[in-house]
mmCIF file of C-alpha atoms in Angstrom:
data_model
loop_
_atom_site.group_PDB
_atom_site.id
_atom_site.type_symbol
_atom_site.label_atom_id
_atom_site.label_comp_id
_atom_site.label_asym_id
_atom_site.label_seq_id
_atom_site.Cartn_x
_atom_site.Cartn_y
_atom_site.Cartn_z
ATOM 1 C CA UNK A 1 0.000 0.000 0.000
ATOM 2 C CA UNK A 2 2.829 2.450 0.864
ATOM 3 C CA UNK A 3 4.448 1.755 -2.938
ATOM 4 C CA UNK A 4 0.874 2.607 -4.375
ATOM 5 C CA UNK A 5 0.599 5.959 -2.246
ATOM 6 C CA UNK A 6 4.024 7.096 -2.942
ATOM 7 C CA UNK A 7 3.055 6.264 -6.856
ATOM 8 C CA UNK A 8 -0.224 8.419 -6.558
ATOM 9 C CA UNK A 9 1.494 10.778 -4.689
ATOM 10 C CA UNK A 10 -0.744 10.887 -1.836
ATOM 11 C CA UNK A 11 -0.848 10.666 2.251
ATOM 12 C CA UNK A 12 -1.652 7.681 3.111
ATOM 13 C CA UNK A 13 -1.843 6.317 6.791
ATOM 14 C CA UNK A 14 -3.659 4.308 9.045
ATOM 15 C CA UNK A 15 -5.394 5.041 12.487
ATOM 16 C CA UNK A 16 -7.617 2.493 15.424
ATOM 17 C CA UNK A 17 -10.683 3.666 16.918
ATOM 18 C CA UNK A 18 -10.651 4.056 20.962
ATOM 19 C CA UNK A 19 -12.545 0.158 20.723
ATOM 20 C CA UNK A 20 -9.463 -1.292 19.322
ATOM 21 C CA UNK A 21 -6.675 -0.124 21.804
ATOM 22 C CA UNK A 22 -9.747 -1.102 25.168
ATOM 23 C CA UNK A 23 -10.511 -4.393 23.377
ATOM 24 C CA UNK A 24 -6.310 -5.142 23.061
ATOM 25 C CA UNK A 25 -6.469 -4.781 27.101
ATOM 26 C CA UNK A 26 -9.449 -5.799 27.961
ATOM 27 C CA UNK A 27 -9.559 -9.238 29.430
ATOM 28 C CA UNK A 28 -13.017 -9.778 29.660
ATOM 29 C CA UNK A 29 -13.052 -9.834 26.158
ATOM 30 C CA UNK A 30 -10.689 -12.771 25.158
ATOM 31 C CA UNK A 31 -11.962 -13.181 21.568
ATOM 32 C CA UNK A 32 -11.303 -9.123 20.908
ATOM 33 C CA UNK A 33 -8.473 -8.978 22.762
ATOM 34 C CA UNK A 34 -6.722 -11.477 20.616
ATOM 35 C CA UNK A 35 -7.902 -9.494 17.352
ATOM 36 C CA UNK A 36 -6.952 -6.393 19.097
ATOM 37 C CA UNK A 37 -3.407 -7.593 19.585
ATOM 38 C CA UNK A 38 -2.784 -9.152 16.572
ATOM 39 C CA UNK A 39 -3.797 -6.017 14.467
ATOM 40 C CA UNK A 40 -1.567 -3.389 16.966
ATOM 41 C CA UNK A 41 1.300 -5.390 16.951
ATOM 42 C CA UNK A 42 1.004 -5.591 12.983
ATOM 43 C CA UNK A 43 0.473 -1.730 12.968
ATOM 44 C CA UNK A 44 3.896 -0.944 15.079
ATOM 45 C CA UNK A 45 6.085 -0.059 12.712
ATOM 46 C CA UNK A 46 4.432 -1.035 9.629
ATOM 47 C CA UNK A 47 4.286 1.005 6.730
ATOM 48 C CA UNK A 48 2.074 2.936 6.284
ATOM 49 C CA UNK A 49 2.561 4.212 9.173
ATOM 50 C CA UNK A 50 -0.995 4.226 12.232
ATOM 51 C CA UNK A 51 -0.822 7.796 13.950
ATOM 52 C CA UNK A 52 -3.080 7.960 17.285
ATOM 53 C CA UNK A 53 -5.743 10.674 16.860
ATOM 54 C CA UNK A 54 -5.939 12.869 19.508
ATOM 55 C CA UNK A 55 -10.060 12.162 20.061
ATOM 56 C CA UNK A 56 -8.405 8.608 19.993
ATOM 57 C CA UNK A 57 -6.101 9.415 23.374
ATOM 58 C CA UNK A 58 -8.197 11.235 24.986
ATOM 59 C CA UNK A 59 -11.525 8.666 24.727
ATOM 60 C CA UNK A 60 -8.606 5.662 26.179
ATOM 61 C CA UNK A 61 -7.741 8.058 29.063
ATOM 62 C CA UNK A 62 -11.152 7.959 29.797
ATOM 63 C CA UNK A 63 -11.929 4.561 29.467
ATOM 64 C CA UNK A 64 -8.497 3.450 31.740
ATOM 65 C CA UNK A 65 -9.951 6.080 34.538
ATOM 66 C CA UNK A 66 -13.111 4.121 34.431
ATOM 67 C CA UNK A 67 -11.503 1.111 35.439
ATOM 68 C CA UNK A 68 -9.014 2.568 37.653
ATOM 69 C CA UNK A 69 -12.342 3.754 39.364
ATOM 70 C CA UNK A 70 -14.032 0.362 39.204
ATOM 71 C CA UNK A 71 -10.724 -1.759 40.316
ATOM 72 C CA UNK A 72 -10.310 -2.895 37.107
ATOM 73 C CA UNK A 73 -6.457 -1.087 36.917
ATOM 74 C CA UNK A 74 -4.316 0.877 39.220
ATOM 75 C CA UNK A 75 -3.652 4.490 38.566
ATOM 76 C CA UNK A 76 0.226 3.482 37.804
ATOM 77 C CA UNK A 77 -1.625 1.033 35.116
ATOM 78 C CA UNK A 78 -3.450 3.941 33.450
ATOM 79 C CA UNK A 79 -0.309 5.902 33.198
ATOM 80 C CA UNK A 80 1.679 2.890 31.313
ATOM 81 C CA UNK A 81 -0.902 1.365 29.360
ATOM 82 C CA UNK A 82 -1.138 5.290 28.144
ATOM 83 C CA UNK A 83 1.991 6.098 27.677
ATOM 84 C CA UNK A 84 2.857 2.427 25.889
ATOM 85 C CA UNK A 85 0.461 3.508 23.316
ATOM 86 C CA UNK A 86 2.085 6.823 22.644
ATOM 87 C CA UNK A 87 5.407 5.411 22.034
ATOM 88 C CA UNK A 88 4.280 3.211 19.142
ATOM 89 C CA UNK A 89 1.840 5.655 17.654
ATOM 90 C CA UNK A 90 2.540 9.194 16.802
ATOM 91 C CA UNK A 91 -0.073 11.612 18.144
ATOM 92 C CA UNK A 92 -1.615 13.840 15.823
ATOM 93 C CA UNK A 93 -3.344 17.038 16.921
ATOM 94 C CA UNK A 94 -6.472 17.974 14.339
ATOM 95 C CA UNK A 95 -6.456 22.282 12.654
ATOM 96 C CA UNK A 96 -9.076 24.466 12.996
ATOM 97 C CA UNK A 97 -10.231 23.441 10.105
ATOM 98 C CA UNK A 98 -10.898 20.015 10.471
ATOM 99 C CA UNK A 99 -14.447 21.272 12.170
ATOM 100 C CA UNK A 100 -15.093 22.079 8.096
ATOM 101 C CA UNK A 101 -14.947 18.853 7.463
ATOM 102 C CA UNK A 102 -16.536 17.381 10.572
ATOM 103 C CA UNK A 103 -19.738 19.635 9.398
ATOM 104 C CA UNK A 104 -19.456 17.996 5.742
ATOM 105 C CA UNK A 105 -19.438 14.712 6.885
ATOM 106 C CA UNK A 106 -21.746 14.979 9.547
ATOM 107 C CA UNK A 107 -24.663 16.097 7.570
ATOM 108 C CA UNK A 108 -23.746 13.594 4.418
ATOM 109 C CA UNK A 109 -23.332 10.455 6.534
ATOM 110 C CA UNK A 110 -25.707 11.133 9.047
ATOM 111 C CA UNK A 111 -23.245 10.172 11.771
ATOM 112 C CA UNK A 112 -22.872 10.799 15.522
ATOM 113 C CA UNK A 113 -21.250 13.743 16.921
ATOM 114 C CA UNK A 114 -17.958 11.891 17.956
ATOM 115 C CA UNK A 115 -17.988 9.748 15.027
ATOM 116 C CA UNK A 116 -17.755 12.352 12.422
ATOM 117 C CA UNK A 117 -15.288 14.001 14.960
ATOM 118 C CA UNK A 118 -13.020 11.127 14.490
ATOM 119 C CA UNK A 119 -13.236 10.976 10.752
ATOM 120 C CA UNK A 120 -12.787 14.795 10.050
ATOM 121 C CA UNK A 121 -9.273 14.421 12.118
ATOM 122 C CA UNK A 122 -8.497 11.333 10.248
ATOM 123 C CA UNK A 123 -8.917 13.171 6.675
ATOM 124 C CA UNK A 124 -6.659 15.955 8.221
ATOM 125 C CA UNK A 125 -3.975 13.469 9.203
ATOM 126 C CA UNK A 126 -4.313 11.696 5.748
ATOM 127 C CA UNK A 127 -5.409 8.377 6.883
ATOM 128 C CA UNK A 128 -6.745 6.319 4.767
ATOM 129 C CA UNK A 129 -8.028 2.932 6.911
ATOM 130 C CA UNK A 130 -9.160 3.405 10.341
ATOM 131 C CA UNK A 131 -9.746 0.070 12.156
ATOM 132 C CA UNK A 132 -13.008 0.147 14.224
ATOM 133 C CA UNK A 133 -15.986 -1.647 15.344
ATOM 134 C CA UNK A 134 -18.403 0.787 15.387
ATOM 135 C CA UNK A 135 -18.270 2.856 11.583
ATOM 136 C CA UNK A 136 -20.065 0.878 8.775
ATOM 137 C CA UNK A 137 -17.371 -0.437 7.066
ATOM 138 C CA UNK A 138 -18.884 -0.600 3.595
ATOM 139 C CA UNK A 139 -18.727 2.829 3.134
ATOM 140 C CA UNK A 140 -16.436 5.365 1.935
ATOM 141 C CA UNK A 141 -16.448 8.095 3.590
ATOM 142 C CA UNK A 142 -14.527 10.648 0.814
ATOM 143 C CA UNK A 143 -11.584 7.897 0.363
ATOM 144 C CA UNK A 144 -11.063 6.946 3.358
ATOM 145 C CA UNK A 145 -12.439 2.875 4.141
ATOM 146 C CA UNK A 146 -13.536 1.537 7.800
ATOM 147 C CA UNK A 147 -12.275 -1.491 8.253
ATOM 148 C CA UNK A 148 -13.748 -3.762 11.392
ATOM 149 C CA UNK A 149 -11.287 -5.798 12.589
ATOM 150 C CA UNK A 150 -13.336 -8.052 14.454
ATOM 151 C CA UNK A 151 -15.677 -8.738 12.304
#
């Protein structure tokens, strides 16, 4: 895929949903968390290369504080699981304008708020797959494809 983007000359990159990284640590889920694994650890360092988006970090912070307040993890867990994700996946922080685009899509896909959050910062990053479990996978949303890894 990265020979056929550098041909087109075009960006082209990958991104997970927040349900991927939960799902790779999530231990009630055995099934996912296999899937989960499988795909990160074929992301890291692949080409082309998965950014994090920040909607992305900031929706796992949220979901590790859950379980720090249910037991589930310590706070020291929260920190490293966080941090271990950030050092294999570059952070990428969305323009102003990617609200442009969020509007667009929004009203032409008929998608939630946080949804077509997620997709306007992944057209600003370039991606071109994001791997998730909850966007309809056959559609194209303006070139970029949705693909459900545990389906």
């Amino acid at each position: 895929m990265a020979v056929v983007c550098a041909l087109l000359g075009i960006n082209c990159m990958n991104a997970v949903d927040t349900n991927v990284l939960v799902y790779s640590l999530d231990m009630d889920e055995p099934a996912k968390q296999a899937k989960a694994k499988a795909l990160l650890t074929g992301l890291v360092g692949a080409q082309p290369p998965t950014i994090l988006p920040w909607q992305v970090a900031g929706e796992l912070l949220r979901w590790l504080r859950q379980w720090e307040r249910t037991g589930r993890v310590s706070g020291a867990d929260v920190e490293k699981h966080f941090r271990d994700f950030l050092a294999v996946f570059r952070l990428t922080l969305p323009d102003p304008q990617v609200f442009t685009r969020y509007f667009d899509l929004y009203a032409r896909f008929s998608l939630s708020h946080w949804d077509a959050m997620l997709l306007a910062a992944c057209k600003e990053a370039g991606v071109t797959t994001l791997y998730s479990e909850d966007l309809d996978p056959g559609t194209d949303y303006d070139g970029l494809a949705v693909v459900n890894p545990f389906a």
